[in-house]
Amino acid sequence: MQISLARQVALVTGASSGIGAGSAKALAAAGAAVVLNFNSSAGPAEELAREINDSGGRAIAIGADVSKEQDVERLFAETLDAFGTLDILVANSGLQKDAAAVDMSLDDWNTVIGVNLTGQFLCARAALRIFNRQGIRQGVSRAAGKIIHMSSVHQRIPWAGHVNYAASKGGIDQLMQTLAQETSHQRIRINSIAPGAIRTAINREAMEGEKEQQLLQLIPYGRVGDVDDVANAVVWLASDLSDYVVGTTLFIDGGMSLYPGFRGNG
Ligand code: BGC
């Protein structure tokens, strides 16, 4: 079945690399006009926008720190200026600042919660305001708007040495479900994706050689994920093919969240 997002506008935060860049590319390939948000890496986001435009799509790159309210307001205003509407938000920006809890600075706690959780709230709020004003765009989508929160297996699996990150992802689960409960009667669809170990440029080192073998013990399906494993699901969740999917988290993790250590054990 062919998925078409023609005449729809998607905003992807954290789109300069990894899952964000892959999702933006896939949304554009499905026909959506795409806003590529970046924070510090303007170059790669602008390059990707160029690539999409050169291949017949429509894309622009906009810088904004999603943890800052004013930046987020400007990001959404510039999105409307450029494309006139918004149908899909992929709230993807996220970062890690790892340390044992006893050594973790308040700054590193606040930075991670600020981007990963507050940032997703600010972006969702801005998108919801647009969706409310606009309602269902007849002939474009059955929903009045779609939000996809990028979570992690660590919304479920505790992760020693990463308490700020795990807490932010646990928070996304309730953020997403509460927003979905609050808005689904308006035909707004909000869901999350919880990726497991996905190979990206940023984490390549942790997924090579001996490290990869160690990691594979946590993945019953026996391989590390690719960006496309997630990007394909983003496109599906953004499309009417998933029109009855509301307030749920799709784990894309090769079975990592099945607690494989319990196989033949416990
Ligand atoms: C993290 C990855 C990690 C994976 C599984 C993800 O949320 O971003 O660095 O490999 O969870 O632990």
PDB file of C-alpha atoms and ligand atoms in Angstrom:
ATOM      1  CA  MET A   1       0.000   0.000   0.000  1.00  0.00           C
ATOM      2  CA  GLN A   2       1.298   3.422  -0.986  1.00  0.00           C
ATOM      3  CA  ILE A   3       1.365   6.046   1.777  1.00  0.00           C
ATOM      4  CA  SER A   4       0.792   9.604   0.584  1.00  0.00           C
ATOM      5  CA  LEU A   5       1.202  12.665   2.753  1.00  0.00           C
ATOM      6  CA  ALA A   6       0.667  15.011  -0.191  1.00  0.00           C
ATOM      7  CA  ARG A   7      -0.513  18.527   0.757  1.00  0.00           C
ATOM      8  CA  GLN A   8       0.528  17.941   4.385  1.00  0.00           C
ATOM      9  CA  VAL A   9       3.145  19.895   6.313  1.00  0.00           C
ATOM     10  CA  ALA A  10       5.389  18.183   8.852  1.00  0.00           C
ATOM     11  CA  LEU A  11       7.698  19.739  11.425  1.00  0.00           C
ATOM     12  CA  VAL A  12      10.507  17.537  12.736  1.00  0.00           C
ATOM     13  CA  THR A  13      12.535  18.761  15.687  1.00  0.00           C
ATOM     14  CA  GLY A  14      16.154  17.700  15.982  1.00  0.00           C
ATOM     15  CA  ALA A  15      16.258  16.974  12.263  1.00  0.00           C
ATOM     16  CA  SER A  16      19.946  17.641  11.591  1.00  0.00           C
ATOM     17  CA  SER A  17      20.999  14.028  12.181  1.00  0.00           C
ATOM     18  CA  GLY A  18      20.015  10.506  13.170  1.00  0.00           C
ATOM     19  CA  ILE A  19      16.371   9.548  13.651  1.00  0.00           C
ATOM     20  CA  GLY A  20      15.179  13.133  13.098  1.00  0.00           C
ATOM     21  CA  ALA A  21      16.956  13.480   9.749  1.00  0.00           C
ATOM     22  CA  GLY A  22      15.818  10.022   8.636  1.00  0.00           C
ATOM     23  CA  SER A  23      12.207  10.754   9.617  1.00  0.00           C
ATOM     24  CA  ALA A  24      12.245  14.099   7.797  1.00  0.00           C
ATOM     25  CA  LYS A  25      13.579  12.435   4.643  1.00  0.00           C
ATOM     26  CA  ALA A  26      10.940   9.702   4.800  1.00  0.00           C
ATOM     27  CA  LEU A  27       8.109  12.200   5.357  1.00  0.00           C
ATOM     28  CA  ALA A  28       9.327  14.237   2.382  1.00  0.00           C
ATOM     29  CA  ALA A  29       9.533  11.090   0.246  1.00  0.00           C
ATOM     30  CA  ALA A  30       5.882  10.419   1.167  1.00  0.00           C
ATOM     31  CA  GLY A  31       4.976  13.870  -0.193  1.00  0.00           C
ATOM     32  CA  ALA A  32       4.892  16.113   2.884  1.00  0.00           C
ATOM     33  CA  ALA A  33       6.492  19.554   2.952  1.00  0.00           C
ATOM     34  CA  VAL A  34       8.969  19.391   5.807  1.00  0.00           C
ATOM     35  CA  VAL A  35      10.388  21.853   8.310  1.00  0.00           C
ATOM     36  CA  LEU A  36      13.745  20.650   9.602  1.00  0.00           C
ATOM     37  CA  ASN A  37      14.402  22.095  13.018  1.00  0.00           C
ATOM     38  CA  PHE A  38      17.970  22.158  14.322  1.00  0.00           C
ATOM     39  CA  ASN A  39      19.576  23.690  17.377  1.00  0.00           C
ATOM     40  CA  SER A  40      23.332  23.978  16.867  1.00  0.00           C
ATOM     41  CA  SER A  41      23.943  22.092  13.593  1.00  0.00           C
ATOM     42  CA  ALA A  42      22.663  24.452  10.906  1.00  0.00           C
ATOM     43  CA  GLY A  43      24.920  23.011   8.159  1.00  0.00           C
ATOM     44  CA  PRO A  44      23.582  19.437   8.045  1.00  0.00           C
ATOM     45  CA  ALA A  45      19.939  20.560   8.349  1.00  0.00           C
ATOM     46  CA  GLU A  46      20.341  23.080   5.519  1.00  0.00           C
ATOM     47  CA  GLU A  47      22.117  20.468   3.413  1.00  0.00           C
ATOM     48  CA  LEU A  48      19.274  17.999   3.959  1.00  0.00           C
ATOM     49  CA  ALA A  49      16.705  20.691   3.057  1.00  0.00           C
ATOM     50  CA  ARG A  50      18.634  21.317  -0.168  1.00  0.00           C
ATOM     51  CA  GLU A  51      18.727  17.595  -0.936  1.00  0.00           C
ATOM     52  CA  ILE A  52      14.942  17.315  -0.456  1.00  0.00           C
ATOM     53  CA  ASN A  53      14.256  20.392  -2.602  1.00  0.00           C
ATOM     54  CA  ASP A  54      16.617  19.153  -5.329  1.00  0.00           C
ATOM     55  CA  SER A  55      14.746  15.865  -5.526  1.00  0.00           C
ATOM     56  CA  GLY A  56      11.410  17.593  -6.051  1.00  0.00           C
ATOM     57  CA  GLY A  57      10.238  17.874  -2.432  1.00  0.00           C
ATOM     58  CA  ARG A  58       9.719  20.941  -0.287  1.00  0.00           C
ATOM     59  CA  ALA A  59      11.791  21.618   2.837  1.00  0.00           C
ATOM     60  CA  ILE A  60      13.251  24.418   4.902  1.00  0.00           C
ATOM     61  CA  ALA A  61      15.572  24.403   7.921  1.00  0.00           C
ATOM     62  CA  ILE A  62      14.786  26.545  10.987  1.00  0.00           C
ATOM     63  CA  GLY A  63      17.030  26.944  14.036  1.00  0.00           C
ATOM     64  CA  ALA A  64      15.412  26.876  17.499  1.00  0.00           C
ATOM     65  CA  ASP A  65      16.189  25.524  20.961  1.00  0.00           C
ATOM     66  CA  VAL A  66      13.066  23.535  21.846  1.00  0.00           C
ATOM     67  CA  SER A  67      13.641  24.004  25.573  1.00  0.00           C
ATOM     68  CA  LYS A  68      13.049  27.766  25.173  1.00  0.00           C
ATOM     69  CA  GLU A  69       9.469  28.975  24.926  1.00  0.00           C
ATOM     70  CA  GLN A  70      10.252  31.956  22.700  1.00  0.00           C
ATOM     71  CA  ASP A  71      12.286  29.858  20.299  1.00  0.00           C
ATOM     72  CA  VAL A  72       9.450  27.350  20.005  1.00  0.00           C
ATOM     73  CA  GLU A  73       6.865  30.072  19.376  1.00  0.00           C
ATOM     74  CA  ARG A  74       9.090  31.518  16.641  1.00  0.00           C
ATOM     75  CA  LEU A  75       9.689  28.059  15.124  1.00  0.00           C
ATOM     76  CA  PHE A  76       5.955  27.438  14.718  1.00  0.00           C
ATOM     77  CA  ALA A  77       5.269  30.993  13.490  1.00  0.00           C
ATOM     78  CA  GLU A  78       7.993  30.632  10.838  1.00  0.00           C
ATOM     79  CA  THR A  79       6.557  27.234   9.863  1.00  0.00           C
ATOM     80  CA  LEU A  80       3.163  28.842   9.213  1.00  0.00           C
ATOM     81  CA  ASP A  81       4.829  31.727   7.353  1.00  0.00           C
ATOM     82  CA  ALA A  82       6.619  29.286   5.073  1.00  0.00           C
ATOM     83  CA  PHE A  83       3.942  26.666   4.430  1.00  0.00           C
ATOM     84  CA  GLY A  84       0.677  28.157   5.739  1.00  0.00           C
ATOM     85  CA  THR A  85      -0.347  25.177   7.826  1.00  0.00           C
ATOM     86  CA  LEU A  86       0.848  22.292  10.003  1.00  0.00           C
ATOM     87  CA  ASP A  87      -0.478  18.726   9.984  1.00  0.00           C
ATOM     88  CA  ILE A  88       2.268  16.636  11.585  1.00  0.00           C
ATOM     89  CA  LEU A  89       4.672  17.261  14.451  1.00  0.00           C
ATOM     90  CA  VAL A  90       7.495  14.836  15.145  1.00  0.00           C
ATOM     91  CA  ALA A  91       8.788  15.925  18.561  1.00  0.00           C
ATOM     92  CA  ASN A  92      12.144  14.251  18.258  1.00  0.00           C
ATOM     93  CA  SER A  93      14.833  16.493  19.804  1.00  0.00           C
ATOM     94  CA  GLY A  94      16.625  14.717  22.592  1.00  0.00           C
ATOM     95  CA  LEU A  95      20.004  14.426  24.221  1.00  0.00           C
ATOM     96  CA  GLN A  96      21.922  12.497  26.850  1.00  0.00           C
ATOM     97  CA  LYS A  97      24.210  13.808  29.576  1.00  0.00           C
ATOM     98  CA  ASP A  98      25.223  10.674  31.397  1.00  0.00           C
ATOM     99  CA  ALA A  99      26.579  10.343  34.932  1.00  0.00           C
ATOM    100  CA  ALA A 100      25.986   8.280  38.037  1.00  0.00           C
ATOM    101  CA  ALA A 101      23.240   9.988  40.051  1.00  0.00           C
ATOM    102  CA  VAL A 102      25.641  10.874  42.861  1.00  0.00           C
ATOM    103  CA  ASP A 103      27.852  12.757  40.405  1.00  0.00           C
ATOM    104  CA  MET A 104      25.145  14.304  38.235  1.00  0.00           C
ATOM    105  CA  SER A 105      25.054  18.085  38.265  1.00  0.00           C
ATOM    106  CA  LEU A 106      21.764  19.929  38.494  1.00  0.00           C
ATOM    107  CA  ASP A 107      22.688  21.598  35.218  1.00  0.00           C
ATOM    108  CA  ASP A 108      22.906  18.253  33.446  1.00  0.00           C
ATOM    109  CA  TRP A 109      19.626  17.137  35.017  1.00  0.00           C
ATOM    110  CA  ASN A 110      17.898  20.367  33.929  1.00  0.00           C
ATOM    111  CA  THR A 111      19.359  20.361  30.413  1.00  0.00           C
ATOM    112  CA  VAL A 112      18.117  16.853  29.671  1.00  0.00           C
ATOM    113  CA  ILE A 113      14.668  17.391  31.202  1.00  0.00           C
ATOM    114  CA  GLY A 114      14.506  20.784  29.461  1.00  0.00           C
ATOM    115  CA  VAL A 115      15.124  19.460  25.950  1.00  0.00           C
ATOM    116  CA  ASN A 116      13.675  15.944  26.169  1.00  0.00           C
ATOM    117  CA  LEU A 117      10.530  16.640  28.200  1.00  0.00           C
ATOM    118  CA  THR A 118       9.779  20.375  28.454  1.00  0.00           C
ATOM    119  CA  GLY A 119      10.778  20.741  24.795  1.00  0.00           C
ATOM    120  CA  GLN A 120       8.267  18.091  23.768  1.00  0.00           C
ATOM    121  CA  PHE A 121       5.573  19.807  25.852  1.00  0.00           C
ATOM    122  CA  LEU A 122       6.269  23.239  24.334  1.00  0.00           C
ATOM    123  CA  CYS A 123       6.226  21.871  20.791  1.00  0.00           C
ATOM    124  CA  ALA A 124       3.085  19.809  21.378  1.00  0.00           C
ATOM    125  CA  ARG A 125       1.318  22.837  22.886  1.00  0.00           C
ATOM    126  CA  ALA A 126       2.208  25.007  19.904  1.00  0.00           C
ATOM    127  CA  ALA A 127       1.059  22.305  17.463  1.00  0.00           C
ATOM    128  CA  LEU A 128      -2.213  21.764  19.349  1.00  0.00           C
ATOM    129  CA  ARG A 129      -3.014  25.468  19.172  1.00  0.00           C
ATOM    130  CA  ILE A 130      -2.628  25.331  15.392  1.00  0.00           C
ATOM    131  CA  PHE A 131      -4.615  22.078  15.059  1.00  0.00           C
ATOM    132  CA  ASN A 132      -7.448  23.578  17.177  1.00  0.00           C
ATOM    133  CA  ARG A 133      -7.702  26.635  14.983  1.00  0.00           C
ATOM    134  CA  GLN A 134      -7.534  24.714  11.773  1.00  0.00           C
ATOM    135  CA  GLY A 135      -9.696  21.613  12.385  1.00  0.00           C
ATOM    136  CA  ILE A 136      -9.872  18.791   9.885  1.00  0.00           C
ATOM    137  CA  ARG A 137      -8.610  19.729   6.439  1.00  0.00           C
ATOM    138  CA  GLN A 138     -11.093  17.862   4.239  1.00  0.00           C
ATOM    139  CA  GLY A 139      -9.472  15.697   1.599  1.00  0.00           C
ATOM    140  CA  VAL A 140      -6.044  16.040   3.215  1.00  0.00           C
ATOM    141  CA  SER A 141      -6.252  13.832   6.314  1.00  0.00           C
ATOM    142  CA  ARG A 142      -8.951  12.220   8.448  1.00  0.00           C
ATOM    143  CA  ALA A 143      -7.346  13.767  11.557  1.00  0.00           C
ATOM    144  CA  ALA A 144      -7.134  17.403  12.562  1.00  0.00           C
ATOM    145  CA  GLY A 145      -3.441  16.890  13.296  1.00  0.00           C
ATOM    146  CA  LYS A 146      -0.948  14.257  14.332  1.00  0.00           C
ATOM    147  CA  ILE A 147       1.802  14.382  16.945  1.00  0.00           C
ATOM    148  CA  ILE A 148       4.501  11.745  17.250  1.00  0.00           C
ATOM    149  CA  HIS A 149       6.609  11.935  20.385  1.00  0.00           C
ATOM    150  CA  MET A 150      10.039  10.307  20.117  1.00  0.00           C
ATOM    151  CA  SER A 151      10.463   8.394  23.353  1.00  0.00           C
ATOM    152  CA  SER A 152      12.763   5.441  24.089  1.00  0.00           C
ATOM    153  CA  VAL A 153      12.695   1.929  25.487  1.00  0.00           C
ATOM    154  CA  HIS A 154      13.868   3.763  28.604  1.00  0.00           C
ATOM    155  CA  GLN A 155      10.371   5.053  29.212  1.00  0.00           C
ATOM    156  CA  ARG A 156       9.928   1.480  30.496  1.00  0.00           C
ATOM    157  CA  ILE A 157      13.420   0.113  31.209  1.00  0.00           C
ATOM    158  CA  PRO A 158      15.339   1.772  34.052  1.00  0.00           C
ATOM    159  CA  TRP A 159      18.856   2.811  32.976  1.00  0.00           C
ATOM    160  CA  ALA A 160      21.564   3.147  35.621  1.00  0.00           C
ATOM    161  CA  GLY A 161      23.880   6.050  34.924  1.00  0.00           C
ATOM    162  CA  HIS A 162      21.240   7.867  32.887  1.00  0.00           C
ATOM    163  CA  VAL A 163      18.650   8.936  35.460  1.00  0.00           C
ATOM    164  CA  ASN A 164      17.939  12.289  33.791  1.00  0.00           C
ATOM    165  CA  TYR A 165      17.370  10.613  30.423  1.00  0.00           C
ATOM    166  CA  ALA A 166      15.233   7.747  31.782  1.00  0.00           C
ATOM    167  CA  ALA A 167      13.135  10.194  33.833  1.00  0.00           C
ATOM    168  CA  SER A 168      12.585  12.394  30.779  1.00  0.00           C
ATOM    169  CA  LYS A 169      11.435   9.424  28.700  1.00  0.00           C
ATOM    170  CA  GLY A 170       9.186   8.115  31.478  1.00  0.00           C
ATOM    171  CA  GLY A 171       7.700  11.616  31.552  1.00  0.00           C
ATOM    172  CA  ILE A 172       7.048  11.524  27.812  1.00  0.00           C
ATOM    173  CA  ASP A 173       4.834   8.476  28.309  1.00  0.00           C
ATOM    174  CA  GLN A 174       2.441  10.363  30.593  1.00  0.00           C
ATOM    175  CA  LEU A 175       2.798  13.583  28.577  1.00  0.00           C
ATOM    176  CA  MET A 176       1.711  11.730  25.438  1.00  0.00           C
ATOM    177  CA  GLN A 177      -1.132   9.751  27.042  1.00  0.00           C
ATOM    178  CA  THR A 178      -2.526  12.750  28.894  1.00  0.00           C
ATOM    179  CA  LEU A 179      -2.427  14.957  25.801  1.00  0.00           C
ATOM    180  CA  ALA A 180      -4.080  12.185  23.791  1.00  0.00           C
ATOM    181  CA  GLN A 181      -6.823  11.810  26.401  1.00  0.00           C
ATOM    182  CA  GLU A 182      -7.298  15.578  26.388  1.00  0.00           C
ATOM    183  CA  THR A 183      -7.476  16.087  22.621  1.00  0.00           C
ATOM    184  CA  SER A 184      -8.594  12.912  20.829  1.00  0.00           C
ATOM    185  CA  HIS A 185     -12.248  14.063  20.820  1.00  0.00           C
ATOM    186  CA  GLN A 186     -11.021  16.848  18.525  1.00  0.00           C
ATOM    187  CA  ARG A 187      -9.760  14.187  16.123  1.00  0.00           C
ATOM    188  CA  ILE A 188      -6.153  14.927  17.000  1.00  0.00           C
ATOM    189  CA  ARG A 189      -3.975  11.824  17.119  1.00  0.00           C
ATOM    190  CA  ILE A 190      -1.045  11.706  19.500  1.00  0.00           C
ATOM    191  CA  ASN A 191       1.260   8.693  19.818  1.00  0.00           C
ATOM    192  CA  SER A 192       4.831   7.837  20.753  1.00  0.00           C
ATOM    193  CA  ILE A 193       7.580   5.773  19.248  1.00  0.00           C
ATOM    194  CA  ALA A 194       9.983   4.077  21.653  1.00  0.00           C
ATOM    195  CA  PRO A 195      13.146   3.119  19.768  1.00  0.00           C
ATOM    196  CA  GLY A 196      15.684   0.732  21.212  1.00  0.00           C
ATOM    197  CA  ALA A 197      19.292   0.665  20.019  1.00  0.00           C
ATOM    198  CA  ILE A 198      19.368   2.426  16.651  1.00  0.00           C
ATOM    199  CA  ARG A 199      22.609   2.884  14.733  1.00  0.00           C
ATOM    200  CA  THR A 200      23.266   6.591  14.105  1.00  0.00           C
ATOM    201  CA  ALA A 201      26.389   8.667  13.558  1.00  0.00           C
ATOM    202  CA  ILE A 202      26.312   9.834  17.179  1.00  0.00           C
ATOM    203  CA  ASN A 203      26.353   6.409  18.817  1.00  0.00           C
ATOM    204  CA  ARG A 204      28.379   4.484  16.229  1.00  0.00           C
ATOM    205  CA  GLU A 205      31.168   3.833  18.739  1.00  0.00           C
ATOM    206  CA  ALA A 206      28.844   2.175  21.256  1.00  0.00           C
ATOM    207  CA  MET A 207      27.626  -0.138  18.518  1.00  0.00           C
ATOM    208  CA  GLU A 208      30.857  -1.496  17.072  1.00  0.00           C
ATOM    209  CA  GLY A 209      33.043  -4.521  17.851  1.00  0.00           C
ATOM    210  CA  GLU A 210      32.851  -5.887  21.385  1.00  0.00           C
ATOM    211  CA  LYS A 211      30.372  -3.196  22.431  1.00  0.00           C
ATOM    212  CA  GLU A 212      28.013  -4.339  19.692  1.00  0.00           C
ATOM    213  CA  GLN A 213      28.269  -7.966  20.861  1.00  0.00           C
ATOM    214  CA  GLN A 214      27.385  -6.874  24.398  1.00  0.00           C
ATOM    215  CA  LEU A 215      24.493  -4.817  23.121  1.00  0.00           C
ATOM    216  CA  LEU A 216      23.183  -7.695  21.012  1.00  0.00           C
ATOM    217  CA  GLN A 217      22.673  -9.734  24.173  1.00  0.00           C
ATOM    218  CA  LEU A 218      19.929  -7.241  25.030  1.00  0.00           C
ATOM    219  CA  ILE A 219      18.218  -7.547  21.628  1.00  0.00           C
ATOM    220  CA  PRO A 220      16.404 -10.850  21.087  1.00  0.00           C
ATOM    221  CA  TYR A 221      15.881 -10.123  17.391  1.00  0.00           C
ATOM    222  CA  GLY A 222      19.646 -10.210  16.944  1.00  0.00           C
ATOM    223  CA  ARG A 223      20.452  -6.957  15.201  1.00  0.00           C
ATOM    224  CA  VAL A 224      20.871  -3.288  15.975  1.00  0.00           C
ATOM    225  CA  GLY A 225      18.135  -1.103  14.473  1.00  0.00           C
ATOM    226  CA  ASP A 226      18.524   1.258  11.527  1.00  0.00           C
ATOM    227  CA  VAL A 227      17.149   4.770  11.259  1.00  0.00           C
ATOM    228  CA  ASP A 228      14.746   3.534   8.568  1.00  0.00           C
ATOM    229  CA  ASP A 229      13.178   1.075  11.031  1.00  0.00           C
ATOM    230  CA  VAL A 230      11.979   4.131  12.944  1.00  0.00           C
ATOM    231  CA  ALA A 231      11.419   6.496  10.007  1.00  0.00           C
ATOM    232  CA  ASN A 232       9.039   4.042   8.312  1.00  0.00           C
ATOM    233  CA  ALA A 233       6.942   3.918  11.479  1.00  0.00           C
ATOM    234  CA  VAL A 234       6.920   7.717  11.693  1.00  0.00           C
ATOM    235  CA  VAL A 235       5.434   7.897   8.196  1.00  0.00           C
ATOM    236  CA  TRP A 236       2.818   5.260   9.039  1.00  0.00           C
ATOM    237  CA  LEU A 237       1.829   6.976  12.303  1.00  0.00           C
ATOM    238  CA  ALA A 238       1.567  10.292  10.453  1.00  0.00           C
ATOM    239  CA  SER A 239      -0.690   8.805   7.777  1.00  0.00           C
ATOM    240  CA  ASP A 240      -4.344   7.856   7.713  1.00  0.00           C
ATOM    241  CA  LEU A 241      -3.325   4.182   7.604  1.00  0.00           C
ATOM    242  CA  SER A 242      -3.013   4.481  11.384  1.00  0.00           C
ATOM    243  CA  ASP A 243      -6.137   6.624  11.781  1.00  0.00           C
ATOM    244  CA  TYR A 244      -7.505   4.517  14.664  1.00  0.00           C
ATOM    245  CA  VAL A 245      -4.184   4.514  16.569  1.00  0.00           C
ATOM    246  CA  VAL A 246      -4.497   6.985  19.436  1.00  0.00           C
ATOM    247  CA  GLY A 247      -2.475   7.422  22.622  1.00  0.00           C
ATOM    248  CA  THR A 248      -0.232   4.425  22.185  1.00  0.00           C
ATOM    249  CA  THR A 249       3.502   3.766  22.191  1.00  0.00           C
ATOM    250  CA  LEU A 250       5.017   1.731  19.402  1.00  0.00           C
ATOM    251  CA  PHE A 251       8.186  -0.012  20.624  1.00  0.00           C
ATOM    252  CA  ILE A 252      10.684  -0.415  17.777  1.00  0.00           C
ATOM    253  CA  ASP A 253      13.432  -2.253  19.561  1.00  0.00           C
ATOM    254  CA  GLY A 254      13.974  -5.780  18.241  1.00  0.00           C
ATOM    255  CA  GLY A 255      12.389  -7.035  21.463  1.00  0.00           C
ATOM    256  CA  MET A 256      14.689  -5.171  23.862  1.00  0.00           C
ATOM    257  CA  SER A 257      11.760  -4.187  26.084  1.00  0.00           C
ATOM    258  CA  LEU A 258      10.777  -7.849  26.499  1.00  0.00           C
ATOM    259  CA  TYR A 259      13.447  -8.206  29.230  1.00  0.00           C
ATOM    260  CA  PRO A 260      15.344 -10.968  27.362  1.00  0.00           C
ATOM    261  CA  GLY A 261      17.396 -11.723  30.491  1.00  0.00           C
ATOM    262  CA  PHE A 262      14.344 -13.558  31.806  1.00  0.00           C
ATOM    263  CA  ARG A 263      14.421 -16.127  29.000  1.00  0.00           C
ATOM    264  CA  GLY A 264      15.180 -19.420  30.781  1.00  0.00           C
ATOM    265  CA  ASN A 265      15.775 -17.466  33.967  1.00  0.00           C
ATOM    266  CA  GLY A 266      13.856 -15.916  36.821  1.00  0.00           C
TER     267      GLY A 266
HETATM  268  C1  BGC B   1      19.381   5.584  23.613  1.00  0.00           C
HETATM  269  C2  BGC B   1      20.479   4.731  23.026  1.00  0.00           C
HETATM  270  C3  BGC B   1      20.479   3.341  23.650  1.00  0.00           C
HETATM  271  C4  BGC B   1      19.090   2.733  23.573  1.00  0.00           C
HETATM  272  C5  BGC B   1      19.013   1.385  24.263  1.00  0.00           C
HETATM  273  C6  BGC B   1      18.084   4.848  23.461  1.00  0.00           C
HETATM  274  O1  BGC B   1      17.049   5.620  23.977  1.00  0.00           O
HETATM  275  O2  BGC B   1      19.335   6.828  22.955  1.00  0.00           O
HETATM  276  O3  BGC B   1      21.729   5.363  23.237  1.00  0.00           O
HETATM  277  O4  BGC B   1      21.385   2.492  22.994  1.00  0.00           O
HETATM  278  O5  BGC B   1      18.154   3.610  24.148  1.00  0.00           O
HETATM  279  O6  BGC B   1      19.583   1.390  25.537  1.00  0.00           O
END
